[in-house]
Short mmCIF file of C-alpha atoms in Angstrom, two decimals:
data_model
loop_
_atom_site.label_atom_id
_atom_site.label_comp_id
_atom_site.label_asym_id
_atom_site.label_seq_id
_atom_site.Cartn_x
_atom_site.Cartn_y
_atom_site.Cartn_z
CA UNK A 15 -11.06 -100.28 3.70
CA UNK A 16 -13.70 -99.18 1.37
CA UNK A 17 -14.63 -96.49 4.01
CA UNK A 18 -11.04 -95.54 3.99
CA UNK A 19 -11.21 -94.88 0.80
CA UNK A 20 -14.08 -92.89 0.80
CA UNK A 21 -13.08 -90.66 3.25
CA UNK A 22 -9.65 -89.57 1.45
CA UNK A 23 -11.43 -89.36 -1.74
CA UNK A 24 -13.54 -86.77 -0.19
CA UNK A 25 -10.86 -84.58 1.55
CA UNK A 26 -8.78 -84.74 -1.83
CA UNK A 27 -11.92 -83.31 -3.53
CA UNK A 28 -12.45 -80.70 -0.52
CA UNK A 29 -8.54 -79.42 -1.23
CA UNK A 30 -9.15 -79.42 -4.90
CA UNK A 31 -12.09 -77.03 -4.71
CA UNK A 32 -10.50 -74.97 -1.82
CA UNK A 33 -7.67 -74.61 -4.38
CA UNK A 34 -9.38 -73.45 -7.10
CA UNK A 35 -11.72 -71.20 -4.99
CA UNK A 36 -8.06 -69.71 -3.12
CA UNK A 37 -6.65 -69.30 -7.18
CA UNK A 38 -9.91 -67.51 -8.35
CA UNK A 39 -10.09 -65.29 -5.81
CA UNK A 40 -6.16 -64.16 -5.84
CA UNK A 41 -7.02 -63.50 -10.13
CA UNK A 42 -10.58 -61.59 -8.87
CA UNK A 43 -8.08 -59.11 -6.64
CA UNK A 44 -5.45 -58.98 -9.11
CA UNK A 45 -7.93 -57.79 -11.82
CA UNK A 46 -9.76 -55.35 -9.19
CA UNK A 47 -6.69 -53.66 -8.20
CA UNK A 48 -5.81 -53.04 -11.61
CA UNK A 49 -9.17 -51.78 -12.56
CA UNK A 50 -8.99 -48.14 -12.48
CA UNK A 51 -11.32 -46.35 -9.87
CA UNK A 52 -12.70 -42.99 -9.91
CA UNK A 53 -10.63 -41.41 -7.69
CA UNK A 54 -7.22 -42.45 -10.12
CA UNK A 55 -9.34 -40.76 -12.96
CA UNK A 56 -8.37 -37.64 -11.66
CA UNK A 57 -4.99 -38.00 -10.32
CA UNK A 58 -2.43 -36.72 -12.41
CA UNK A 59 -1.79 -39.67 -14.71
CA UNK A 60 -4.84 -38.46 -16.55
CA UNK A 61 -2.89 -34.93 -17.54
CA UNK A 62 -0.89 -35.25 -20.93
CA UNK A 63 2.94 -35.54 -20.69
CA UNK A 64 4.48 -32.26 -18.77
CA UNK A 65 1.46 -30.53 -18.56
CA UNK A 66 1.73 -30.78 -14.55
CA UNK A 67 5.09 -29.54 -14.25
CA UNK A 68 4.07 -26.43 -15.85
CA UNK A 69 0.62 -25.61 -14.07
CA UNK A 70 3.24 -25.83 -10.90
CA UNK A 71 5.52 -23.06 -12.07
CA UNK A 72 2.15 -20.78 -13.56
CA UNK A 73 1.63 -17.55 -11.46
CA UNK A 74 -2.22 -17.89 -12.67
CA UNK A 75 -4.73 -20.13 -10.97
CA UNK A 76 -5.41 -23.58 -12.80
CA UNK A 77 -7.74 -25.67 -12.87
CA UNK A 78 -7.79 -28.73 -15.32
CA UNK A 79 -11.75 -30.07 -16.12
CA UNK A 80 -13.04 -33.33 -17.23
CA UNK A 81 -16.08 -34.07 -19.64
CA UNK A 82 -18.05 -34.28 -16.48
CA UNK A 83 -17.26 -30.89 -15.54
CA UNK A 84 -15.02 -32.29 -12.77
CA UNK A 85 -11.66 -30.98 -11.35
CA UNK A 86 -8.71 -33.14 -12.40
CA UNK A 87 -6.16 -30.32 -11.17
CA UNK A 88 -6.31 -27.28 -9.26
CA UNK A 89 -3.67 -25.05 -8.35
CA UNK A 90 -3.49 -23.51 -4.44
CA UNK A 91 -4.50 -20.13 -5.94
CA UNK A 92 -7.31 -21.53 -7.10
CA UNK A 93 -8.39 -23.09 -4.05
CA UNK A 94 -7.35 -19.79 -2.75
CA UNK A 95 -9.37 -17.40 -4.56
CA UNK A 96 -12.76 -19.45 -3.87
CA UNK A 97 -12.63 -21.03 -7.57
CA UNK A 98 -12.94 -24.62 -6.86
CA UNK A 99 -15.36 -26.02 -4.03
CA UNK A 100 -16.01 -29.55 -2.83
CA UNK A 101 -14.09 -30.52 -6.43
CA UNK A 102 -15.92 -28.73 -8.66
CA UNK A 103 -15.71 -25.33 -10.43
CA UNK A 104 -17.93 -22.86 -8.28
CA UNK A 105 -17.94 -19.89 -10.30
CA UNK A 106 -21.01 -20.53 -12.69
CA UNK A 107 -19.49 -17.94 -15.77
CA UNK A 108 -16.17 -19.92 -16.01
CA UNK A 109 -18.38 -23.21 -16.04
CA UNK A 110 -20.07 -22.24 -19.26
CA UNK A 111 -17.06 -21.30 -20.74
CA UNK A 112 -15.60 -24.17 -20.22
CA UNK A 113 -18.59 -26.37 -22.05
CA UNK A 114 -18.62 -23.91 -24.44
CA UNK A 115 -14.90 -24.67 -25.30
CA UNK A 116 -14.80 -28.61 -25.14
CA UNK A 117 -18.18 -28.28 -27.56
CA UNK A 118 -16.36 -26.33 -30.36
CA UNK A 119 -12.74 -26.01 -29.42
CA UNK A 120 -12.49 -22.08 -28.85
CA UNK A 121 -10.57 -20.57 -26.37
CA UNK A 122 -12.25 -18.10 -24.89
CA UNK A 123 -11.54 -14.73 -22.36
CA UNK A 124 -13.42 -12.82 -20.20
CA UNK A 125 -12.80 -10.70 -16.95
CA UNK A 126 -15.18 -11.17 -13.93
CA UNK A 127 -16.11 -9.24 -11.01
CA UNK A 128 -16.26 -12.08 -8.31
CA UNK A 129 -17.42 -11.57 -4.38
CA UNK A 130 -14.49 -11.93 -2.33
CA UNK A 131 -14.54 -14.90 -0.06
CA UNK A 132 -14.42 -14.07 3.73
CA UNK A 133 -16.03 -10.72 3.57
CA UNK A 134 -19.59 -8.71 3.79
CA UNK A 135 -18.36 -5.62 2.53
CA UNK A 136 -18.97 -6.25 -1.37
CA UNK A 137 -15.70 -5.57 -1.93
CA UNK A 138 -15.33 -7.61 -5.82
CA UNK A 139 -12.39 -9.64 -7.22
CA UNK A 140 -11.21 -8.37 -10.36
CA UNK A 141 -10.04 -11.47 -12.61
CA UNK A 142 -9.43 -12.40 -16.27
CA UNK A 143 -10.02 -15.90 -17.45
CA UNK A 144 -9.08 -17.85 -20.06
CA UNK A 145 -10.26 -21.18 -21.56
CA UNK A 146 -8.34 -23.19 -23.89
CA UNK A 147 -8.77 -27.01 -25.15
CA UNK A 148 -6.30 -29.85 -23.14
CA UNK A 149 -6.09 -32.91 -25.77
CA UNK A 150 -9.51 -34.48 -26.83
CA UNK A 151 -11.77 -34.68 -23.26
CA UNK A 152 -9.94 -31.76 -20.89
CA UNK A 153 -10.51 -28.22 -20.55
CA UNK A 154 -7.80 -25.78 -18.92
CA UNK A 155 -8.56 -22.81 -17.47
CA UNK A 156 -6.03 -19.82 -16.36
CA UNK A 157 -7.80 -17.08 -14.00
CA UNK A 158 -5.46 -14.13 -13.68
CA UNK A 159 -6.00 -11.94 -10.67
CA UNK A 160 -6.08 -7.71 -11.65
CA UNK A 161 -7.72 -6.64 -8.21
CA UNK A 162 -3.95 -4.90 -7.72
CA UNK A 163 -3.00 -3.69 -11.00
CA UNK A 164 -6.88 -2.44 -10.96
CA UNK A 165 -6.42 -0.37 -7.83
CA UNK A 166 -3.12 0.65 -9.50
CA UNK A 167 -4.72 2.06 -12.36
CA UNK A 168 -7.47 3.53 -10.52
CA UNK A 169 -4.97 5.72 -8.05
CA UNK A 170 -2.94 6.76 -11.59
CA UNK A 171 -6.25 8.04 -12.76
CA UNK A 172 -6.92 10.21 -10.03
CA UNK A 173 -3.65 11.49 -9.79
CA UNK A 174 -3.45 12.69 -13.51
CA UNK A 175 -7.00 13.92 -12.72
CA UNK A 176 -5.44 15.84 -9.84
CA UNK A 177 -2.31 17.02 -11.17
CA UNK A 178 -4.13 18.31 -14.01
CA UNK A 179 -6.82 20.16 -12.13
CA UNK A 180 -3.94 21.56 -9.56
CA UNK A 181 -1.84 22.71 -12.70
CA UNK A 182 -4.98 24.34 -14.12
CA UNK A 183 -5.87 26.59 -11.82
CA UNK A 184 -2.31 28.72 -11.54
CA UNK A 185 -2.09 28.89 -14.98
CA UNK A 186 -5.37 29.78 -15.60
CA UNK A 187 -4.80 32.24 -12.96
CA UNK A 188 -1.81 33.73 -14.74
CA UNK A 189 -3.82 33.81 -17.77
CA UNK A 190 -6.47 36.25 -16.59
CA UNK A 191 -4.14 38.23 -14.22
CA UNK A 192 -2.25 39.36 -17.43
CA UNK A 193 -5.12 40.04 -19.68
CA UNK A 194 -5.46 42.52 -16.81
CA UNK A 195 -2.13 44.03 -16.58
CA UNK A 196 -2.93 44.70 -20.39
CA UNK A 197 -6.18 46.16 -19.54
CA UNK A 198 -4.45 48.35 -17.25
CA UNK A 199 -1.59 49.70 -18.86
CA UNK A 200 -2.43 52.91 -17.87
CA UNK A 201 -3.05 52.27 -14.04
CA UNK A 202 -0.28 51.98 -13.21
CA UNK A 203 -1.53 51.17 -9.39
CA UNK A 204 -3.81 48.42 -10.80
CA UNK A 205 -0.36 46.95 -12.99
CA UNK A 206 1.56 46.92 -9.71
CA UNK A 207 -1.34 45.11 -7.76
CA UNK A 208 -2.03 42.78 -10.50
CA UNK A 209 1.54 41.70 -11.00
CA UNK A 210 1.71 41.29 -7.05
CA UNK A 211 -1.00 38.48 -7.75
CA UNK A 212 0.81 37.04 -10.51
CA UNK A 213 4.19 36.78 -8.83
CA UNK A 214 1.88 34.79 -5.74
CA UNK A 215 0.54 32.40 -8.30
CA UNK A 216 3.86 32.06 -10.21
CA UNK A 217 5.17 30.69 -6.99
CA UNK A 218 2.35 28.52 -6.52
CA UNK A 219 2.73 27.02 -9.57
CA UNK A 220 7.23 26.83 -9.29
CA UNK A 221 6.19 24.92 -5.72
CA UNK A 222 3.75 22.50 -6.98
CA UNK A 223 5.96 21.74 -9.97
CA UNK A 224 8.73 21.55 -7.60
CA UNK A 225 6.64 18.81 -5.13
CA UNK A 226 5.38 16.84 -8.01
CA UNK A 227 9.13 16.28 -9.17
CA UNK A 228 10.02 15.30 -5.24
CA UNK A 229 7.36 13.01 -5.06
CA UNK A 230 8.36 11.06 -8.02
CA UNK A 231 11.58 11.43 -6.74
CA UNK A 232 10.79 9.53 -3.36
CA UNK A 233 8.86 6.84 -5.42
CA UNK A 234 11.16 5.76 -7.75
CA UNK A 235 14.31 6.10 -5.61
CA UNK A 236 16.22 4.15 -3.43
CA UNK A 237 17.05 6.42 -0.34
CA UNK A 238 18.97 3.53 1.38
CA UNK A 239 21.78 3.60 -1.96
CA UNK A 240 22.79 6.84 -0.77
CA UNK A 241 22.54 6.47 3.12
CA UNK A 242 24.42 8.26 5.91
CA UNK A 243 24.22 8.96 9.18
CA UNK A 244 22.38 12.38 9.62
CA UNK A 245 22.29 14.27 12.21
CA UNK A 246 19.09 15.00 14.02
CA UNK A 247 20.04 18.81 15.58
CA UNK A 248 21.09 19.78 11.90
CA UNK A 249 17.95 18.64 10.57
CA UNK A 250 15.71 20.30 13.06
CA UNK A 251 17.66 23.25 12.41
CA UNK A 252 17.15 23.58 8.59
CA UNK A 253 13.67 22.86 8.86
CA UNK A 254 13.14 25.70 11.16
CA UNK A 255 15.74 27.88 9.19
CA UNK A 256 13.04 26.84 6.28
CA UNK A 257 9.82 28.27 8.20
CA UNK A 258 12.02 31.49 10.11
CA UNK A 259 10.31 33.76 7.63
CA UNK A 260 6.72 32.79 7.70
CA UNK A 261 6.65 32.20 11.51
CA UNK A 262 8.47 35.61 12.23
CA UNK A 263 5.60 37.55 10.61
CA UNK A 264 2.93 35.41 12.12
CA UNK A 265 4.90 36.20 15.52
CA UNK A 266 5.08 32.19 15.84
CA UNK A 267 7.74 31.06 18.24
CA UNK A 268 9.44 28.13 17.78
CA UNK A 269 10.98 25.75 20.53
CA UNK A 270 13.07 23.01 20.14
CA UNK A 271 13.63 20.02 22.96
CA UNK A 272 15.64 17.05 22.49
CA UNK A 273 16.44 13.79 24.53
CA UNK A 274 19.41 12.35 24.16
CA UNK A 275 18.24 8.62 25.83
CA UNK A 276 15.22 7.57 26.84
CA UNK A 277 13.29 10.15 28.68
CA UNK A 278 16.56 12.23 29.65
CA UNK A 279 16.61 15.93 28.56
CA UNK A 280 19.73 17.25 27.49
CA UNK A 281 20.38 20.73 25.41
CA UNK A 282 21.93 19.28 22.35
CA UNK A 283 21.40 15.69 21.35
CA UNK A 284 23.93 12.95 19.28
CA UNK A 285 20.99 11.33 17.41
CA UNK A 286 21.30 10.22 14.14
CA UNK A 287 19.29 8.80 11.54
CA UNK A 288 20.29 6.21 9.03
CA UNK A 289 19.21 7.91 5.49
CA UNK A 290 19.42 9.95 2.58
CA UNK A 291 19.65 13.68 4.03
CA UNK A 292 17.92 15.79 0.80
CA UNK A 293 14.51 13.14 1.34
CA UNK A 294 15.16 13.74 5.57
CA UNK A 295 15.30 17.27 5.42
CA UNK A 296 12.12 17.80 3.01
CA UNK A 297 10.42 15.07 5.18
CA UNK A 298 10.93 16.95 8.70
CA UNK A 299 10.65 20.46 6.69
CA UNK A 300 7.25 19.92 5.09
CA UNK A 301 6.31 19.19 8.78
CA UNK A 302 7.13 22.31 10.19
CA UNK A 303 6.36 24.23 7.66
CA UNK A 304 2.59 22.98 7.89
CA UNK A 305 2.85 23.36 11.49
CA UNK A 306 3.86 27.33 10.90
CA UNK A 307 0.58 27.38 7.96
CA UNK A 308 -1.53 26.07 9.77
CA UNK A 309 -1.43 27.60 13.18
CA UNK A 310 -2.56 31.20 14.16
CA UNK A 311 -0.94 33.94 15.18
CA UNK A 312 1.45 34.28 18.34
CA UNK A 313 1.27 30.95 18.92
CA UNK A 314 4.40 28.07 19.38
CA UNK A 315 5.40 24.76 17.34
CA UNK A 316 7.55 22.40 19.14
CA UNK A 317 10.02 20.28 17.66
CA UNK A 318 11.17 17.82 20.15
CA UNK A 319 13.51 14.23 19.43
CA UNK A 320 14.61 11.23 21.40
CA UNK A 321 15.59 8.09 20.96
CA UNK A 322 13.31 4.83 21.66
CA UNK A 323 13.52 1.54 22.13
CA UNK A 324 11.91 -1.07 19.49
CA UNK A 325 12.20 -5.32 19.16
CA UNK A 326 13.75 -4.52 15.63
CA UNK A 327 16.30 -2.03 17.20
CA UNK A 328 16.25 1.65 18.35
CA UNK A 329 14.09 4.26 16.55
CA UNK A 330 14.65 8.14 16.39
CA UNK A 331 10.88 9.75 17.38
CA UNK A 332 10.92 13.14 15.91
CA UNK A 333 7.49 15.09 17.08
CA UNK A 334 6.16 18.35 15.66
CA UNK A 335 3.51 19.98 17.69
CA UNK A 336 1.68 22.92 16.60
CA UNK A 337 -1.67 25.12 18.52
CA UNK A 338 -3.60 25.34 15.12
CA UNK A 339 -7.35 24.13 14.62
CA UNK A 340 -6.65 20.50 14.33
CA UNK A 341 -7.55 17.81 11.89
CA UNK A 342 -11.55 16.31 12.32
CA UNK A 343 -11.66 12.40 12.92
CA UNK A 344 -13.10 12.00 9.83
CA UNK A 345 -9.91 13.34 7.99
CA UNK A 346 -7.43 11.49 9.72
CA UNK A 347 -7.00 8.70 7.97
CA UNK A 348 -6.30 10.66 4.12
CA UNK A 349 -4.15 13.65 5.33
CA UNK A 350 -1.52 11.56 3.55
CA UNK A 351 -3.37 11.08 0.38
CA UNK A 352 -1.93 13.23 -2.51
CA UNK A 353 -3.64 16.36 -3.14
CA UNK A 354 -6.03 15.38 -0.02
CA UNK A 355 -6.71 19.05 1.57
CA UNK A 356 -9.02 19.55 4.48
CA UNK A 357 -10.09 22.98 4.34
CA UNK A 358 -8.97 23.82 0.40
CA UNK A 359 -9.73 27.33 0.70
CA UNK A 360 -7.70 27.54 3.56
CA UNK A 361 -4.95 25.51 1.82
CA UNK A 362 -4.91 27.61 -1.11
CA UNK A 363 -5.05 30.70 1.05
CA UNK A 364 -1.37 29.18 2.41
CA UNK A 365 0.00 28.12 -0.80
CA UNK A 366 -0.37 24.11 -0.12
CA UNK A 367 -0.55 22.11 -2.68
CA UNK A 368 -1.88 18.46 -0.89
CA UNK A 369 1.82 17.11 -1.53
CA UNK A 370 3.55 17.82 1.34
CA UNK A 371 2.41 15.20 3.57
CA UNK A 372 2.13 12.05 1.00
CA UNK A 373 5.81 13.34 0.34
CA UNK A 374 6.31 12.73 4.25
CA UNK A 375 4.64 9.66 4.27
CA UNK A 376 6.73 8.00 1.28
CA UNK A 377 9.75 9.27 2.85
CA UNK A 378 9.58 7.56 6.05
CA UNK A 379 8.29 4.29 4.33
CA UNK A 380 10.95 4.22 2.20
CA UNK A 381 13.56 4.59 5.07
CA UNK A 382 11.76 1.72 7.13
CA UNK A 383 10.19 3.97 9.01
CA UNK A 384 6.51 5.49 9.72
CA UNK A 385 4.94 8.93 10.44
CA UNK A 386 1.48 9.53 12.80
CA UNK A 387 -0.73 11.71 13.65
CA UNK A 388 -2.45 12.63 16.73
CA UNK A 389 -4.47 15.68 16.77
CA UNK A 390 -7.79 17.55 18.78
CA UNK A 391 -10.22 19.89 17.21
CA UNK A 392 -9.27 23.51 18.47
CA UNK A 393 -6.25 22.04 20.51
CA UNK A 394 -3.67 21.49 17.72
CA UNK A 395 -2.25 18.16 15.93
CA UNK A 396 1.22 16.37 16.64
CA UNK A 397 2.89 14.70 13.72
CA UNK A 398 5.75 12.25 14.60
CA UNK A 399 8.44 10.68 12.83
CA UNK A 400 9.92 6.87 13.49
CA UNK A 401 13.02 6.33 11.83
CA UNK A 402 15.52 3.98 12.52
CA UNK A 403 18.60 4.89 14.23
CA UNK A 404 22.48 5.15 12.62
CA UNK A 405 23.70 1.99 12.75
CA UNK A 406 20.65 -0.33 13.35
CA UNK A 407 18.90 1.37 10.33
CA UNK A 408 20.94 -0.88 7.84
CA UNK A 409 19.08 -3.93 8.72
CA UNK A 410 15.55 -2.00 8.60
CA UNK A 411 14.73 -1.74 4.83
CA UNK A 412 11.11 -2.88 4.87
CA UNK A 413 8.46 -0.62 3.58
CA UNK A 414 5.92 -1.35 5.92
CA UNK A 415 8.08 0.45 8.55
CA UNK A 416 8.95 -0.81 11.91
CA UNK A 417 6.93 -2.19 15.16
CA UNK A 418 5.06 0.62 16.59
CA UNK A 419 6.38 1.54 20.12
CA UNK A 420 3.90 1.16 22.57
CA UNK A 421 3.05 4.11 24.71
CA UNK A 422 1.15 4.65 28.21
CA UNK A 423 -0.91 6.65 26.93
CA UNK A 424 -3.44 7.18 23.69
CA UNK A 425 -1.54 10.55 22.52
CA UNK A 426 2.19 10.71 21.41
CA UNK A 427 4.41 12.62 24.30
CA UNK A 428 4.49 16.32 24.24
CA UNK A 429 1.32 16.61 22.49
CA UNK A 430 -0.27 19.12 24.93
CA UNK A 431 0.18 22.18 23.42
CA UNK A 432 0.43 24.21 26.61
CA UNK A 433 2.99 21.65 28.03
CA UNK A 434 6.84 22.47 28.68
CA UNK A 435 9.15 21.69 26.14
CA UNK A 436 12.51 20.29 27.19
CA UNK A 437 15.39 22.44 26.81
CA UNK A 438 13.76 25.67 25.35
CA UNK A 439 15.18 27.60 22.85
CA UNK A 440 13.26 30.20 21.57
CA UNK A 441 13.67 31.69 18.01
CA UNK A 442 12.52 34.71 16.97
#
């Protein structure tokens, strides 16, 4: 009996204990789950009230630091533009500021140069930052990217540099020319060849005027308000009604082919273009007329259209080939830079003014389109036009202009100077 006894006295004391141990350990987890751990120091509950919710709508990168120089909040643009590595601020500058600020409360503002992540051509990141106080122990800090508006700025530069330059040297052609017709007011040979050269450089000056105020025209317009259906023959034909003169004394001939489906020759196409007419018929004008420039004497330009087919819809290809001296490889890719001449003696000699292209390029951008070049030292250049077709080009309204059309071969059809036109027609 007394062993009885002893024995449940000892398995009531064995539950007792495992009891308490059981309730001391539940209290131990309770306690440690409610301890905060380092990782909930920087969630979000650490931000003041709201200040989330607008970091989220911000166009800037943010990043919110800690007094250990930690990130508490980062916005994808910051992770984005190489700000915030293996959660902490990477770009050594914006670090001081930051310690700077939580020491005396300042905000502070800079703009940085940073490398740009992903590439080893130097090219820099142009960014402002800013560095303002977050309650009593975080730091914010707003990085504002100006690469764009940078390269903005830099291409407005250079074209008021340009435009001024180009305006300059008419006028200060006209100047001198009529200090001469005063000189000679009693030759009267030297009055009549000196206001020869002043009428030459008085239309110099009327066409660059004149493409400077199409240009901005292009830019700040919206061809696609005003959109039609334009006919492809009638624009061919006041382009080359445009150039008659210049390529009748150069004894140029011009020949115009057209397709009216894919590949099939016909005399007289139905294509039509989906766009505003006046920006179409400078566009395909400027073309030609460079063409007629540029080539030498008793020679031929081509015109030649037809119709394509793209994944986005069917595109008008209009081609203008030419037998001049062809562009070098290395000034290829900024014949459609404004003012961008190759041979500037040569281009003054014809009366261009470096617009004519850019003006080309804008327009078929702006109509969804694109214009290339292919072209062969001493063999002649091809430029063509993709545009959109009537009817499919109301869906096409993005500037980057549409899928290019894959071809069997490197150079755009008909670029062969010496080859056969379809459907002649020779103008005098």
């Amino acid at each position: 009996m007394d062993v009885n006894a002893a024995v449940a006295a000892a398995a009531a004391i064995a539950g007792l204990c495992t009891g308490v141990i059981a309730m001391l350990a539940f209290r131990w987890s309770e306690r440690d789950q409610a301890r905060p751990t380092r990782t909930s120091l920087h969630t979000d509950a650490v931000l003041p009230p709201g200040v989330d919710t607008v970091l989220s709508v911000l166009r800037s990168s943010a990043v919110v630091l800690d007094e250990s120089d930690s990130v508490v909040k980062a916005s994808s643009a910051a992770y984005a533009l190489g700000l915030v590595r293996g959660g902490k601020l990477a770009v050594e500058p914006m670090l001081h500021m930051a310690r700077d600020t939580r020491r005396d409360g300042e905000i502070r503002q800079v703009e940085l140069d940073l490398p740009r992540r992903g590439t080893g051509r130097g090219e820099a990141l142009a960014v402002s930052a800013r560095v303002a106080p977050l309650g009593s122990r975080l730091v914010l800090l707003l990085v504002e990217d100006l690469t764009e508006a940078r390269r903005i700025e830099a291409v407005r530069r250079d074209f008021v540099a340009n435009v001024s330059h180009e305006l300059k040297t008419p006028v200060g052609a006209l100047s001198l020319l009529s200090e001469a017709v005063m000189d000679a007011s009693d030759d009267p040979e030297a009055v009549t060849r000196f206001a020869g050269r002043m009428q030459i450089e008085a239309t110099r000056l009327t066409n660059l005027v004149q493409e400077l105020i199409d240009l901005s025209r292009v830019q700040n317009d919206d061809p696609l308000e005003d959109a039609e259906p334009v006919s492809v023959d009638e624009l061919v034909a006041e382009a080359i009604d445009r150039s008659r003169h210049p390529a009748s004394t150069k004894q140029i001939n011009m020949a115009v082919g057209g397709a009216s489906g894919s590949g099939t020759a016909s005399g007289s196409s139905d294509l039509r273009i989906w766009g505003h007419r006046g920006q179409l018929a400078a566009a395909l004008g400027n073309l030609v007329e460079n063409a007629v420039n540029y080539s030498p004497a008793r020679t031929r330009v081509g015109i030649s259209a037809r119709r394509v087919t793209a994944p986005g819809g069917d595109l008008i290809e209009i081609a203008v080939t030419d037998q001049g001296i062809g562009i070098p490889e290395k000034d290829r890719e900024r014949i459609f830079e404004r003012f961008y001449r190759v041979d500037p003696a040569r281009s003054r000699a014809t009366g261009g003014t470096g617009l004519g292209l850019a003006i080309v390029k804008h327009v078929a951008a702006s109509h969804g389109g694109e214009v290339t070049v292919w072209s062969s030292e001493g063999q002649g250049s091809t430029f063509t036009l993709r545009l959109p077709e009537a009817g499919a080009g109301r869906d096409r309204r993005s500037p980057t202009g549409p899928d290019r059309v894959e071809e069997d071969d490197d150079r755009p059809y008909d670029t062969d100077p010496n080859a056969e036109i379809p459907a002649p027609e020779v103008l005098p």
